[in-house]
Coordinates of C-alpha atoms in Angstrom, one line a residue:
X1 CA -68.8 -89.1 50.8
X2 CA -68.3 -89.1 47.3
X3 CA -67.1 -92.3 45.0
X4 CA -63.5 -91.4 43.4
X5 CA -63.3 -90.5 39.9
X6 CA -60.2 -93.1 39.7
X7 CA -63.1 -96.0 40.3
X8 CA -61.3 -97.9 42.7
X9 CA -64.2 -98.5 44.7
X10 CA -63.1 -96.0 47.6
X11 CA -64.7 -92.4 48.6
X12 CA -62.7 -89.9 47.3
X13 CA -61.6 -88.4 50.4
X14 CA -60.0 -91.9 51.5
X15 CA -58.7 -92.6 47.9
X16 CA -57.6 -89.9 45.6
X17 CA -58.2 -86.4 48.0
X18 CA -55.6 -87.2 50.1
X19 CA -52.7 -87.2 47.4
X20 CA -53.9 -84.0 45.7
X21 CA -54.3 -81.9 49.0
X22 CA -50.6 -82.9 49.8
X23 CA -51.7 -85.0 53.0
X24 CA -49.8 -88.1 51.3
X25 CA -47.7 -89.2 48.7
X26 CA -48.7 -92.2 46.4
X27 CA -47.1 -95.2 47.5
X28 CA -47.2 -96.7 44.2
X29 CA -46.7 -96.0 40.6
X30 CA -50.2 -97.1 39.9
X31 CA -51.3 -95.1 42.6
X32 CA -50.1 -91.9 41.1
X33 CA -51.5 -92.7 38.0
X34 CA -55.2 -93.0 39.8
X35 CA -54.3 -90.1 41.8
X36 CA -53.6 -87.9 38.5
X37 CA -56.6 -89.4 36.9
X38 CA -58.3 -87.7 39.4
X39 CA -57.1 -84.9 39.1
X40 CA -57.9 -84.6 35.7
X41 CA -61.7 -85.1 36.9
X42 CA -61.9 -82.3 39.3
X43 CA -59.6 -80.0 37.1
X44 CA -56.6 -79.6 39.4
X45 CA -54.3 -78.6 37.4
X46 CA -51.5 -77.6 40.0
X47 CA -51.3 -81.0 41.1
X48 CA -50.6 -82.8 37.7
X49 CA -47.7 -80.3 37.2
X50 CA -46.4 -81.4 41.1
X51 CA -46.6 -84.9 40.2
X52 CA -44.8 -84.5 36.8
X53 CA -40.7 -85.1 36.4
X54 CA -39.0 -81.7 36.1
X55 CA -37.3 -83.7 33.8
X56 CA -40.3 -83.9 31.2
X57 CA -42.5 -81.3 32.7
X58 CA -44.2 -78.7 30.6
X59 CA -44.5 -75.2 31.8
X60 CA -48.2 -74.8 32.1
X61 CA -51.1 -77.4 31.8
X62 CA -54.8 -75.8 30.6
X63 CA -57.6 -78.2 31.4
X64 CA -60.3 -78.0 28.9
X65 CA -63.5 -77.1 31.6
X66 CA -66.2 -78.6 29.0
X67 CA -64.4 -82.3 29.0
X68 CA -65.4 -84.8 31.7
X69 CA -63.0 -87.5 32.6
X70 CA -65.6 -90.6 34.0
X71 CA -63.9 -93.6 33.7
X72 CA -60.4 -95.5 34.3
X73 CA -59.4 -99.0 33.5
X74 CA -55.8 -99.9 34.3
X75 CA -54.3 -102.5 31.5
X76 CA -51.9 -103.5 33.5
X77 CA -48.9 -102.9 35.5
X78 CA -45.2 -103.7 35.1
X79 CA -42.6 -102.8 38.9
X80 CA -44.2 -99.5 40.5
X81 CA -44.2 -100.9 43.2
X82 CA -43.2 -99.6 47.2
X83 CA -39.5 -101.2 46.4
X84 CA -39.0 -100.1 42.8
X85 CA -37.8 -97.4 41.4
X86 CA -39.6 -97.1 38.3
X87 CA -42.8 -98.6 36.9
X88 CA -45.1 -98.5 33.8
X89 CA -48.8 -98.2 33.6
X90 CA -50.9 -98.5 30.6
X91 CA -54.5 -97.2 31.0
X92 CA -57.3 -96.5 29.2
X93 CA -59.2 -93.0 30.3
X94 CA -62.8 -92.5 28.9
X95 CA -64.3 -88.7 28.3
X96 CA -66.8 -87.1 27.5
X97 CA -67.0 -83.0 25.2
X98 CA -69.3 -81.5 23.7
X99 CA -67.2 -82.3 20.1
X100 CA -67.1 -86.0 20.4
X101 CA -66.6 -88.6 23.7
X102 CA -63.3 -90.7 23.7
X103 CA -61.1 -92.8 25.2
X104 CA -57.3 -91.9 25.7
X105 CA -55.0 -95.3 25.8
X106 CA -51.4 -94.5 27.2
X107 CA -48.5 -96.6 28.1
X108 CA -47.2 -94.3 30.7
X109 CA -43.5 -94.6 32.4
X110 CA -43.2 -93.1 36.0
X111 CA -39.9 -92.8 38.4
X112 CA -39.2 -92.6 42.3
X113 CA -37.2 -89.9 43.0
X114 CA -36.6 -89.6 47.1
X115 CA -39.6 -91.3 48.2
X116 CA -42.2 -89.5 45.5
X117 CA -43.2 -90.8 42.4
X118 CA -43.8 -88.5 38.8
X119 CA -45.1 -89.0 35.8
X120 CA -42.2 -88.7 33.4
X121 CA -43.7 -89.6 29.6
X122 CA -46.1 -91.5 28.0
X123 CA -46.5 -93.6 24.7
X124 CA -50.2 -93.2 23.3
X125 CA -51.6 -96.5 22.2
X126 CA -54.4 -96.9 19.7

């Protein structure tokens, strides 16, 4: 077993793995943000577009194959929760390229929609 790329301390196959092969759904708005972190690791691409709001959604998404998502600190947390219907989640997500290592920082809003949770935007933070 594997550690998860989302770093919360879990294998991936009893964290993250579950959500992206469709055996699950997040229970929690931080959950899907892990969850989509994750996915961004191991380049699935088909599962951030399932987990985005139609709403907001672009048509495509085209993961860049040479950058390595590694690390994920959650700021914090505001509702998300298994009662709520909407949460926020800001997050910092570290990467490495060939052209330069980074760190993205995102304030990110999610909704509940019938039991599932999606991504709907995101405010990028400095």
């Amino acid at each position: 077993m594997s550690a998860c790329p989302c770093l919360r301390g879990v294998p991936f196959e009893q964290c993250c793995e579950p959500f992206l092969l469709g055996d699950a759904l997040p229970p929690t708005a931080e959950h899907l943000m892990r969850s989509r972190f994750s996915a961004f690791a191991v380049e699935d691409a088909g599962y951030l577009l399932s987990t985005w709001h139609p709403s907001t959604a672009p048509e495509n998404i085209e993961l860049d194959p040479a950058q390595r998502w590694y690390r994920l600190d959650i700021e914090s947390t505001r509702s998300g929760g298994l009662m709520d219907t909407s949460g926020d989640v800001e997050f910092s997500a570290y990467y490495r390229h060939p052209d330069g290592n980074g760190v993205l920082r995102e304030a990110s809003r999610f909704v509940k929609d019938e039991r599932r949770w999606f991504y709907l935007d995101g405010v990028l933070a400095n």
